CSV table of C-alpha atoms in Angstrom, one decimal:
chain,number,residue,atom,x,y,z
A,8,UNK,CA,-104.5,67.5,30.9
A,9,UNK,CA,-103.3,70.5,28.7
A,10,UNK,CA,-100.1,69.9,26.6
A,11,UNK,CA,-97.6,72.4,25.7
A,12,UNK,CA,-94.5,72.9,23.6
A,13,UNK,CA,-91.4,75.2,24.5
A,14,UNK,CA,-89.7,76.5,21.7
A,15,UNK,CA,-85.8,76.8,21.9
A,16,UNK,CA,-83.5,77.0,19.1
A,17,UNK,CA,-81.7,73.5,20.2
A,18,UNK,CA,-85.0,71.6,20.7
A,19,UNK,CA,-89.0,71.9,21.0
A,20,UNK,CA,-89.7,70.8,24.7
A,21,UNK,CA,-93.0,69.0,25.0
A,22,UNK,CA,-94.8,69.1,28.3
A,23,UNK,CA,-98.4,68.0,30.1
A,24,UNK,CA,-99.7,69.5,33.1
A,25,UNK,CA,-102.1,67.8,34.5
A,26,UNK,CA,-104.5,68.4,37.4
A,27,UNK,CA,-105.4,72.2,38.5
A,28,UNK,CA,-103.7,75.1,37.1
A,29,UNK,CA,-100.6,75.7,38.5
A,30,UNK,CA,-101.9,79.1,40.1
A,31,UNK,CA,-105.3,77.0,41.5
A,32,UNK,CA,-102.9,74.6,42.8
A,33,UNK,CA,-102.7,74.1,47.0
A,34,UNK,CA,-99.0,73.0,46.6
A,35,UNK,CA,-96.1,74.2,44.0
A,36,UNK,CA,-96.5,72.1,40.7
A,37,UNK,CA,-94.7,68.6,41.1
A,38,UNK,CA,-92.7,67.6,38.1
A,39,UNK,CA,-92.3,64.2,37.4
A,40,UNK,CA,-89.0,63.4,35.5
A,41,UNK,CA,-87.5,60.2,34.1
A,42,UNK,CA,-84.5,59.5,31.5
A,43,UNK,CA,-84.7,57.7,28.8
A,44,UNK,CA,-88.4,57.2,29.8
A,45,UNK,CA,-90.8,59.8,29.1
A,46,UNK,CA,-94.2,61.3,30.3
A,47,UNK,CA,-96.2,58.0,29.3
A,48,UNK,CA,-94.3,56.6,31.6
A,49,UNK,CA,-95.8,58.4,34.7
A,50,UNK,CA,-99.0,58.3,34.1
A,51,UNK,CA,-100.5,55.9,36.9
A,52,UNK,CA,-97.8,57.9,39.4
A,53,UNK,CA,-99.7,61.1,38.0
A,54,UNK,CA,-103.3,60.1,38.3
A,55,UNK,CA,-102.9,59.6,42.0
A,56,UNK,CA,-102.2,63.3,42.7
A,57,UNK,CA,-105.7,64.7,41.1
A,58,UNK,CA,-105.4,67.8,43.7
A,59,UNK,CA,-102.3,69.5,42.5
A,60,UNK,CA,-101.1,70.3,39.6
A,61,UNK,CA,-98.5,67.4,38.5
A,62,UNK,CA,-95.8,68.3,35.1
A,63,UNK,CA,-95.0,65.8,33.0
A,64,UNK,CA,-92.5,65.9,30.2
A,65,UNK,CA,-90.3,64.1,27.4
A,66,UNK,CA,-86.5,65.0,27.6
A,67,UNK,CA,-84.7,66.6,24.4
A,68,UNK,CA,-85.0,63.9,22.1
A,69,UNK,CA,-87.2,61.6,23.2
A,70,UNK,CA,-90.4,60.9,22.2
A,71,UNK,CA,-92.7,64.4,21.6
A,72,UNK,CA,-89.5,66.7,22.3
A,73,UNK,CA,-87.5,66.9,18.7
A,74,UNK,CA,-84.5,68.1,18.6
A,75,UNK,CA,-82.8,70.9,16.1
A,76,UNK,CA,-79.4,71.0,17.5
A,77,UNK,CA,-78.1,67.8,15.4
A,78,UNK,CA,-76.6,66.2,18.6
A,79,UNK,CA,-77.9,62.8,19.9
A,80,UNK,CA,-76.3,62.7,23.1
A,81,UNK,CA,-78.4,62.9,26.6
A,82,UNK,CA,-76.8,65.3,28.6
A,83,UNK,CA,-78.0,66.0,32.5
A,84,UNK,CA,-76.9,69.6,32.3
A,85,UNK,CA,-78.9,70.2,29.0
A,86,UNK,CA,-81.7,68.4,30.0
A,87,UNK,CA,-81.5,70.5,33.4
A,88,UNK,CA,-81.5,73.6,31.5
A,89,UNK,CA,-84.8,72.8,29.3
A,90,UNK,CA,-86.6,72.0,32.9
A,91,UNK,CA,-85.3,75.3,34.3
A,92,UNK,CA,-87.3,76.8,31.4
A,93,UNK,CA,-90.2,74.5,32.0
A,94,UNK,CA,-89.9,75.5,35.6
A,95,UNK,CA,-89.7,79.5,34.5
A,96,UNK,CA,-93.3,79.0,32.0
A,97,UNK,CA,-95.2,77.6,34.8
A,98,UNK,CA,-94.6,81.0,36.4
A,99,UNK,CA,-95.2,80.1,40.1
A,100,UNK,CA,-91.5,80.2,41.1
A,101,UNK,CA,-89.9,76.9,42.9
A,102,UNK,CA,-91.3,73.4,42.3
A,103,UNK,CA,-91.1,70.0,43.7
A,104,UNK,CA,-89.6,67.3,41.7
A,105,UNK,CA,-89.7,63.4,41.5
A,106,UNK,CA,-86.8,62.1,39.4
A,107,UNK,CA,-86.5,58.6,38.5
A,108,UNK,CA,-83.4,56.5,37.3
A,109,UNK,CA,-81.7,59.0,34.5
A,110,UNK,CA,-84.6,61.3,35.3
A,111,UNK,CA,-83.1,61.5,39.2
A,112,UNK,CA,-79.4,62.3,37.7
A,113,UNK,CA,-81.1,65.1,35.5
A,114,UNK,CA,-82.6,66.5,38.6
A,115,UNK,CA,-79.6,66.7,40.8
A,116,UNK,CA,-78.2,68.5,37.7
A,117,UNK,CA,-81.5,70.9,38.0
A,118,UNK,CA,-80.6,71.3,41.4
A,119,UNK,CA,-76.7,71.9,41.2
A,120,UNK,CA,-77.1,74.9,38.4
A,121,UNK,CA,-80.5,76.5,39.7
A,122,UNK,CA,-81.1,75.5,43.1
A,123,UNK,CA,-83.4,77.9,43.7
A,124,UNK,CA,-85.9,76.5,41.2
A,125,UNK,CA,-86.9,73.5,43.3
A,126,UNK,CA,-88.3,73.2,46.9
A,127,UNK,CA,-88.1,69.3,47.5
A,128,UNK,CA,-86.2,66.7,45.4
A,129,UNK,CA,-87.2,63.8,45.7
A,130,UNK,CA,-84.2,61.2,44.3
A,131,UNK,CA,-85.2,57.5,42.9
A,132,UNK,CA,-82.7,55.3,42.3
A,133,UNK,CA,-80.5,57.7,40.4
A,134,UNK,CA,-77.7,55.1,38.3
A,135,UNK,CA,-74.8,57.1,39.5
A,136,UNK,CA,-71.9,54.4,38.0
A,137,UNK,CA,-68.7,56.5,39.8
A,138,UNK,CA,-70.3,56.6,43.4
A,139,UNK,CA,-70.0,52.7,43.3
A,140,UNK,CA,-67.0,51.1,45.2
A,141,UNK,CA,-67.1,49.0,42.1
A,142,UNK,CA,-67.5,52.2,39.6
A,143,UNK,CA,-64.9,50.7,37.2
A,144,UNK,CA,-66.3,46.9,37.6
A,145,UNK,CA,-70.0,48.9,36.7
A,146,UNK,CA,-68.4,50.2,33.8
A,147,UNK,CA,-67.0,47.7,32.4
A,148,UNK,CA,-70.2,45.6,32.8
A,149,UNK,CA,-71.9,48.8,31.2
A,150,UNK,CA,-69.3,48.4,27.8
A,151,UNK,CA,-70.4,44.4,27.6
A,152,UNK,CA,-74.0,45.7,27.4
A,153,UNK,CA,-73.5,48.2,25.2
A,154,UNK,CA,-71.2,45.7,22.8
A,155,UNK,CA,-74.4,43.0,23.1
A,156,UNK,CA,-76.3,45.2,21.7
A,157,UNK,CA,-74.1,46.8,18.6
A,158,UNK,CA,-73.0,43.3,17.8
A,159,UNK,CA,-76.2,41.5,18.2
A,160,UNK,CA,-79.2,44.1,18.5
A,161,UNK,CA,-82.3,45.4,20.6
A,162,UNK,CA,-82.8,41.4,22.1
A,163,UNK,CA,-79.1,41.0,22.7
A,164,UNK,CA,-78.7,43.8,24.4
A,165,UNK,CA,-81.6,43.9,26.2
A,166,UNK,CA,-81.2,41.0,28.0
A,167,UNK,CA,-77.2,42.2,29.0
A,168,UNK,CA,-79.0,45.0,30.0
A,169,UNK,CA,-81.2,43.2,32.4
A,170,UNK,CA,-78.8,40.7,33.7
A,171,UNK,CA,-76.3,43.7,34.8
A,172,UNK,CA,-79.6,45.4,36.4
A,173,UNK,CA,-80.9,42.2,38.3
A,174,UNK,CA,-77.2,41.1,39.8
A,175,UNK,CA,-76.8,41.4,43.3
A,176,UNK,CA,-74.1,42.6,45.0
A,177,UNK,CA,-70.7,44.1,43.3
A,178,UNK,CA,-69.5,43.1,40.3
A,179,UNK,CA,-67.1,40.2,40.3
A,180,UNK,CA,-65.3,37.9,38.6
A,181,UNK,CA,-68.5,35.3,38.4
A,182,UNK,CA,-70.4,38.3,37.2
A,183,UNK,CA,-68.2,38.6,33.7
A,184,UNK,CA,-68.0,34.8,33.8
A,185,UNK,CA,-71.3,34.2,32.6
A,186,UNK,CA,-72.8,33.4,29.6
A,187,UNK,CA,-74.2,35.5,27.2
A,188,UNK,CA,-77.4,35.6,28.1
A,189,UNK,CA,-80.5,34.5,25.8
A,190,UNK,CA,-83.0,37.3,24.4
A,191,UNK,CA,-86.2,34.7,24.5
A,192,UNK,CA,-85.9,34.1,28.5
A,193,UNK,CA,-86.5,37.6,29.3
A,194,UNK,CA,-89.1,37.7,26.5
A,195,UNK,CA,-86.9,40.0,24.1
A,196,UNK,CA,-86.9,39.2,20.5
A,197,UNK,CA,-84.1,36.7,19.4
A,198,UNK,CA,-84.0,38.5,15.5
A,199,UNK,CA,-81.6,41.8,15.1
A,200,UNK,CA,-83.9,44.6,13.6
A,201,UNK,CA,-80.7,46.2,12.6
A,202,UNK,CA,-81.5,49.5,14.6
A,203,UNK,CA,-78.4,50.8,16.9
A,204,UNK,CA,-80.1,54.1,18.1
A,205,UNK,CA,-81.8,52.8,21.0
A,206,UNK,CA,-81.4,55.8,24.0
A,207,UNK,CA,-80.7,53.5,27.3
A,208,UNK,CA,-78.1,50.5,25.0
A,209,UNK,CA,-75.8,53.1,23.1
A,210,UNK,CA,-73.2,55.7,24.2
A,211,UNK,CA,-75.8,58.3,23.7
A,212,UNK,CA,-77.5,58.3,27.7
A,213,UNK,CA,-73.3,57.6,28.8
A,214,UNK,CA,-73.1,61.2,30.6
A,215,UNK,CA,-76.1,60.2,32.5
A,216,UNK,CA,-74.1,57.2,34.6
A,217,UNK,CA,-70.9,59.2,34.2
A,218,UNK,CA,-72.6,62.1,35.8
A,219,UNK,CA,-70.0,63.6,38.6
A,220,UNK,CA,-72.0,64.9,41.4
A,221,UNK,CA,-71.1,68.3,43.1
A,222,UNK,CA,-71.5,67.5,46.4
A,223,UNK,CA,-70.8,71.2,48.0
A,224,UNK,CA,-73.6,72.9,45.2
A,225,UNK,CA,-76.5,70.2,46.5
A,226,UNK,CA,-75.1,70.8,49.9
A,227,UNK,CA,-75.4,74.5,50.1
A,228,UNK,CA,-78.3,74.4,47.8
A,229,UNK,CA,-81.8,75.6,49.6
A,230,UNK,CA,-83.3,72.7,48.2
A,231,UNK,CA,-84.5,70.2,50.3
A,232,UNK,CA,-83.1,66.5,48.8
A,233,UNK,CA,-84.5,63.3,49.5
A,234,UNK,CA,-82.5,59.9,47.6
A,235,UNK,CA,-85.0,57.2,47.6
A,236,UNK,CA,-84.9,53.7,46.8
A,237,UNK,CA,-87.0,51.0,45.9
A,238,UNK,CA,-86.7,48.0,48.9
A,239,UNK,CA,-86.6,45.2,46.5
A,240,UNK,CA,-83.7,47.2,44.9
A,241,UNK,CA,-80.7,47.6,47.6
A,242,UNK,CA,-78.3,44.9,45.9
A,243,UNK,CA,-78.8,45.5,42.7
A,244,UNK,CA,-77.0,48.6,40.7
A,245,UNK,CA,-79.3,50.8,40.9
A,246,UNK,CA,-80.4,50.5,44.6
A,247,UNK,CA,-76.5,50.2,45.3
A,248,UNK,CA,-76.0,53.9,43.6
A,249,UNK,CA,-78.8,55.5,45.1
A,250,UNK,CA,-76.9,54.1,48.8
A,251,UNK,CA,-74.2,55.7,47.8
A,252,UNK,CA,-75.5,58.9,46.9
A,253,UNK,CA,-77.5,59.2,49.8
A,254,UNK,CA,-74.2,58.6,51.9
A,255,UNK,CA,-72.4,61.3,49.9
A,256,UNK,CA,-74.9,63.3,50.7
A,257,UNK,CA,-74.8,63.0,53.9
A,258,UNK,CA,-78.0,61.1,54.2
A,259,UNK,CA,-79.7,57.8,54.8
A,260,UNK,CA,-81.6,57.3,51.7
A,261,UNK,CA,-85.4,56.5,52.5
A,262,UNK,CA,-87.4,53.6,51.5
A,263,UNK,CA,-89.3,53.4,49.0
A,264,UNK,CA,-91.7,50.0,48.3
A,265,UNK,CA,-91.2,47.9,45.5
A,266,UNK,CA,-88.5,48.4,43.1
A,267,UNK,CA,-86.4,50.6,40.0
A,268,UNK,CA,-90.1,51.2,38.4
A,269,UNK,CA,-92.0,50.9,41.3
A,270,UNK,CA,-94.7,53.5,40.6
A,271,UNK,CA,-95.3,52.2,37.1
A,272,UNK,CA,-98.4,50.4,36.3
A,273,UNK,CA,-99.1,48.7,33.6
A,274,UNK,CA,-97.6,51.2,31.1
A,275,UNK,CA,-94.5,49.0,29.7
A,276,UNK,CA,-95.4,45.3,31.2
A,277,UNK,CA,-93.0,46.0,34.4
A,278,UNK,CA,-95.7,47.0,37.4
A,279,UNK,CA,-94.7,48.2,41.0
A,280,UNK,CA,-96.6,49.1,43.6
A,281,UNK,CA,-98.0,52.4,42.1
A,282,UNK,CA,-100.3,53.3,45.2
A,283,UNK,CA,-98.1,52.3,47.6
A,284,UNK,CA,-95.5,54.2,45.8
A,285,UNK,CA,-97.3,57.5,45.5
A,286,UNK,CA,-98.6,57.1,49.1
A,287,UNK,CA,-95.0,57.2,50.2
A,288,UNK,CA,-94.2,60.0,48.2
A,289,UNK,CA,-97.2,61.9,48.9
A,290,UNK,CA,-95.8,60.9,53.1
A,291,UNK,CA,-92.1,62.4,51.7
A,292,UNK,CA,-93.6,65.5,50.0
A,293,UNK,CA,-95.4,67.1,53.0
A,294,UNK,CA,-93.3,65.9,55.4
């Protein structure tokens, strides 16, 4: 694995490629993108693609990539623009992508301003709120996390976070009748560390679930666009979104084994089915 930095005056983009050179490689260079997570986070889904070149990277922000613009905010559109430049330093023209949760949203961005810069998409799970038939339900569950968390910290809102992520079905009335729930029984810490700038509980990643897809751009794009989704996912949010997107689309959205981190191992305590997972994509890819 080599690692690079792309200078721009907003941000220094910091990127992996790992594998064969692009220009050694037998298929175009296969991105991996996620949102708020970054490259760690793909590094079983990586290592079972040792015969092409596979690109890693952490969004504007985020981990390696530091920011010089001032701005906090996690746009798609931006963070599609620094992976169009990624895209134009490989220097092998189009590439295939794998987006995952926000990572999926930015990717349908990269897709809707440079279409040409990407052969196959392939769509996890992406947390579209507004294609819901409950997108103002979502949203309002979304604002209960986020107030969790700014009135009671990381634990608090964690586990909001997780409840709003593991309920099944649309959001109803019994949904905002429960109780708050309890950091320690999803194994979050109970104490407030007084921090309030985590990415995925704060306004700050808001434009990715608010992001409006342009159905006629990915339409008449060249691109070929898959939406996947995790099987142990279709009634919760996620799964429900990437449903919907698929059908906006005009698309069934394929199958995908396990669920919203299926291809992670044992990189943040939350393992899928990583070799299932990349077998699938691999299947996707070439098909």
């Amino acid at each position: 694995m080599t690692t690079h930095t792309l200078e721009t005056p907003e941000a220094d983009i910091v990127y992996d490629v790992h594998g064969p050179l692009p220009a050694d490689s037998p298929r175009p260079p296969l991105l991996m993108v996620g949102q708020p997570m970054e490259a760690t986070g793909f590094s079983t889904l990586a290592s079972y693609f040792p015969d092409r070149t596979v690109v890693t990277y952490d969004p504007r922000g985020l981990g390696r990539s530091v920011r010089k613009d001032g701005r906090e905010d996690h746009v798609p559109a931006t963070q599609a623009g620094d992976l169009h430049r990624v895209i134009e330093a490989l220097g092998v023209g189009a590439v295939e992508v794998f987006g995952s949760s926000g990572g999926a949203v930015t990717a349908l961005a990269l897709v809707t301003a440079y279409p040409d810069d990407v052969r196959t998409l392939v769509a996890h799970e992406p947390p579209l709120v507004g294609v819901l038939p409950d997108a103002a339900a979502a949203e309002r569950a979304g604002r209960a996390m986020r107030d969790a968390y700014q009135a009671r910290g990381f634990g608090a809102g964690m586990a909001a976070f997780m409840t709003m992520t593991s309920w099944k079905g649309e959001f109803t009335d019994d949904y905002f009748a429960l109780p708050a729930p309890d950091p320690a029984q999803f194994g979050m810490p109970v104490e407030d560390d007084g921090r309030r700038d985590d990415p995925l509980l704060t306004e700050r990643s808001l434009a990715v679930t608010a992001y409006q897809l342009d159905v006629d751009a990915l339409t008449a794009a060249p691109t070929r666009i898959v939406i996947a989704v995790g099987e142990e996912s279709l009634d919760v949010m996620t799964g429900r979104a990437a449903l919907a997107t698929a059908d906006r689309l005009g698309q069934e959205a394929t199958i995908f084994p396990s669920h919203h981190g299926g291809f992670l191992g044992g990189e943040f305590g939350y393992a899928g089915q990583p070799e299932a997972f990349a077998r699938k994509l691999r299947e996707v890819l070439e098909g």
